[in-house]
Amino acid sequence: GFGGSGIGGSDHMHHSKLGLNLNKSGRKPRRRRTAFTHAQLAYLERNFRCQKYLSVADRSDVAETLNLSETQVKTWYQNRR
């Protein structure tokens, strides 16, 4: 007897195609006009009404709250004024 070692033991049925649609979200091309969500715009507008100029600290807070970059917040404010 051959001890049955390794005959027909190749089991590569576990080749699932998972992980292929992982980079649909979370990969935006840089430097396009950002599509702000309605909620983000409302928040920015509300802030802007009370405070036309944001300090660096405020800006970073707003950016963090809205999940935006500080650059985006700064630019929005500049365009808005």
mmCIF file of C-alpha atoms in Angstrom:
data_model
loop_
_atom_site.group_PDB
_atom_site.id
_atom_site.type_symbol
_atom_site.label_atom_id
_atom_site.label_comp_id
_atom_site.label_asym_id
_atom_site.label_seq_id
_atom_site.Cartn_x
_atom_site.Cartn_y
_atom_site.Cartn_z
ATOM 1 C CA GLY A 1 0.000 0.000 0.000
ATOM 2 C CA PHE A 2 1.058 3.541 -0.711
ATOM 3 C CA GLY A 3 -0.310 4.995 2.494
ATOM 4 C CA GLY A 4 -2.689 7.157 0.429
ATOM 5 C CA SER A 5 -0.616 10.299 0.872
ATOM 6 C CA GLY A 6 -1.675 13.345 -1.072
ATOM 7 C CA ILE A 7 -3.853 11.673 -3.677
ATOM 8 C CA GLY A 8 -6.804 13.866 -4.616
ATOM 9 C CA GLY A 9 -6.138 16.059 -1.622
ATOM 10 C CA SER A 10 -5.940 19.276 -3.598
ATOM 11 C CA ASP A 11 -8.826 21.313 -2.309
ATOM 12 C CA HIS A 12 -8.679 24.789 -3.759
ATOM 13 C CA MET A 13 -12.393 25.383 -3.816
ATOM 14 C CA HIS A 14 -11.802 28.303 -1.450
ATOM 15 C CA HIS A 15 -11.024 30.780 -4.176
ATOM 16 C CA SER A 16 -13.780 33.225 -3.412
ATOM 17 C CA LYS A 17 -13.703 36.506 -5.258
ATOM 18 C CA LEU A 18 -14.209 38.448 -2.077
ATOM 19 C CA GLY A 19 -12.184 41.574 -1.617
ATOM 20 C CA LEU A 20 -12.580 42.600 -5.222
ATOM 21 C CA ASN A 21 -15.197 45.268 -4.644
ATOM 22 C CA LEU A 22 -13.392 46.649 -1.637
ATOM 23 C CA ASN A 23 -12.041 49.687 -3.393
ATOM 24 C CA LYS A 24 -15.332 50.932 -4.798
ATOM 25 C CA SER A 25 -15.721 53.225 -1.833
ATOM 26 C CA GLY A 26 -12.866 54.937 -0.108
ATOM 27 C CA ARG A 27 -11.024 55.838 -3.293
ATOM 28 C CA LYS A 28 -11.934 59.238 -4.676
ATOM 29 C CA PRO A 29 -9.797 60.846 -7.313
ATOM 30 C CA ARG A 30 -8.198 63.945 -5.839
ATOM 31 C CA ARG A 31 -8.810 67.493 -6.996
ATOM 32 C CA ARG A 32 -12.290 67.403 -8.349
ATOM 33 C CA ARG A 33 -15.121 69.535 -7.143
ATOM 34 C CA THR A 34 -16.230 67.865 -3.960
ATOM 35 C CA ALA A 35 -19.840 66.862 -3.836
ATOM 36 C CA PHE A 36 -20.808 67.946 -0.363
ATOM 37 C CA THR A 37 -23.749 66.154 1.117
ATOM 38 C CA HIS A 38 -26.845 68.085 2.072
ATOM 39 C CA ALA A 39 -26.048 67.595 5.732
ATOM 40 C CA GLN A 40 -22.510 68.874 5.338
ATOM 41 C CA LEU A 41 -23.718 71.959 3.494
ATOM 42 C CA ALA A 42 -26.362 72.667 6.105
ATOM 43 C CA TYR A 43 -23.762 72.402 8.825
ATOM 44 C CA LEU A 44 -21.332 74.680 6.991
ATOM 45 C CA GLU A 45 -24.040 77.238 6.249
ATOM 46 C CA ARG A 46 -25.152 77.285 9.856
ATOM 47 C CA ASN A 47 -21.613 77.782 11.093
ATOM 48 C CA PHE A 48 -20.925 80.386 8.479
ATOM 49 C CA ARG A 49 -23.867 82.459 9.609
ATOM 50 C CA CYS A 50 -22.451 82.768 13.127
ATOM 51 C CA GLN A 51 -18.845 82.964 12.124
ATOM 52 C CA LYS A 52 -17.607 84.156 8.734
ATOM 53 C CA TYR A 53 -13.968 83.404 9.524
ATOM 54 C CA LEU A 54 -12.848 80.143 11.071
ATOM 55 C CA SER A 55 -9.737 79.800 13.159
ATOM 56 C CA VAL A 56 -7.447 76.910 12.313
ATOM 57 C CA ALA A 57 -8.710 75.034 15.359
ATOM 58 C CA ASP A 58 -12.353 75.589 14.428
ATOM 59 C CA ARG A 59 -11.679 74.580 10.896
ATOM 60 C CA SER A 60 -10.092 71.333 11.941
ATOM 61 C CA ASP A 61 -13.062 70.651 14.217
ATOM 62 C CA VAL A 62 -15.523 71.238 11.414
ATOM 63 C CA ALA A 63 -13.479 69.125 9.028
ATOM 64 C CA GLU A 64 -13.393 66.285 11.523
ATOM 65 C CA THR A 65 -17.102 66.522 12.271
ATOM 66 C CA LEU A 66 -18.019 66.429 8.605
ATOM 67 C CA ASN A 67 -15.369 63.962 7.546
ATOM 68 C CA LEU A 68 -13.865 66.483 5.162
ATOM 69 C CA SER A 69 -10.355 67.737 4.742
ATOM 70 C CA GLU A 70 -9.466 71.102 6.231
ATOM 71 C CA THR A 71 -8.660 72.285 2.734
ATOM 72 C CA GLN A 72 -12.195 71.541 1.633
ATOM 73 C CA VAL A 73 -13.611 73.443 4.584
ATOM 74 C CA LYS A 74 -11.283 76.373 4.014
ATOM 75 C CA THR A 75 -12.133 76.494 0.314
ATOM 76 C CA TRP A 76 -15.847 76.351 1.000
ATOM 77 C CA TYR A 77 -15.547 79.300 3.343
ATOM 78 C CA GLN A 78 -13.510 81.268 0.828
ATOM 79 C CA ASN A 79 -16.010 80.613 -1.924
ATOM 80 C CA ARG A 80 -18.892 81.379 0.364
ATOM 81 C CA ARG A 81 -17.709 84.814 1.459
#
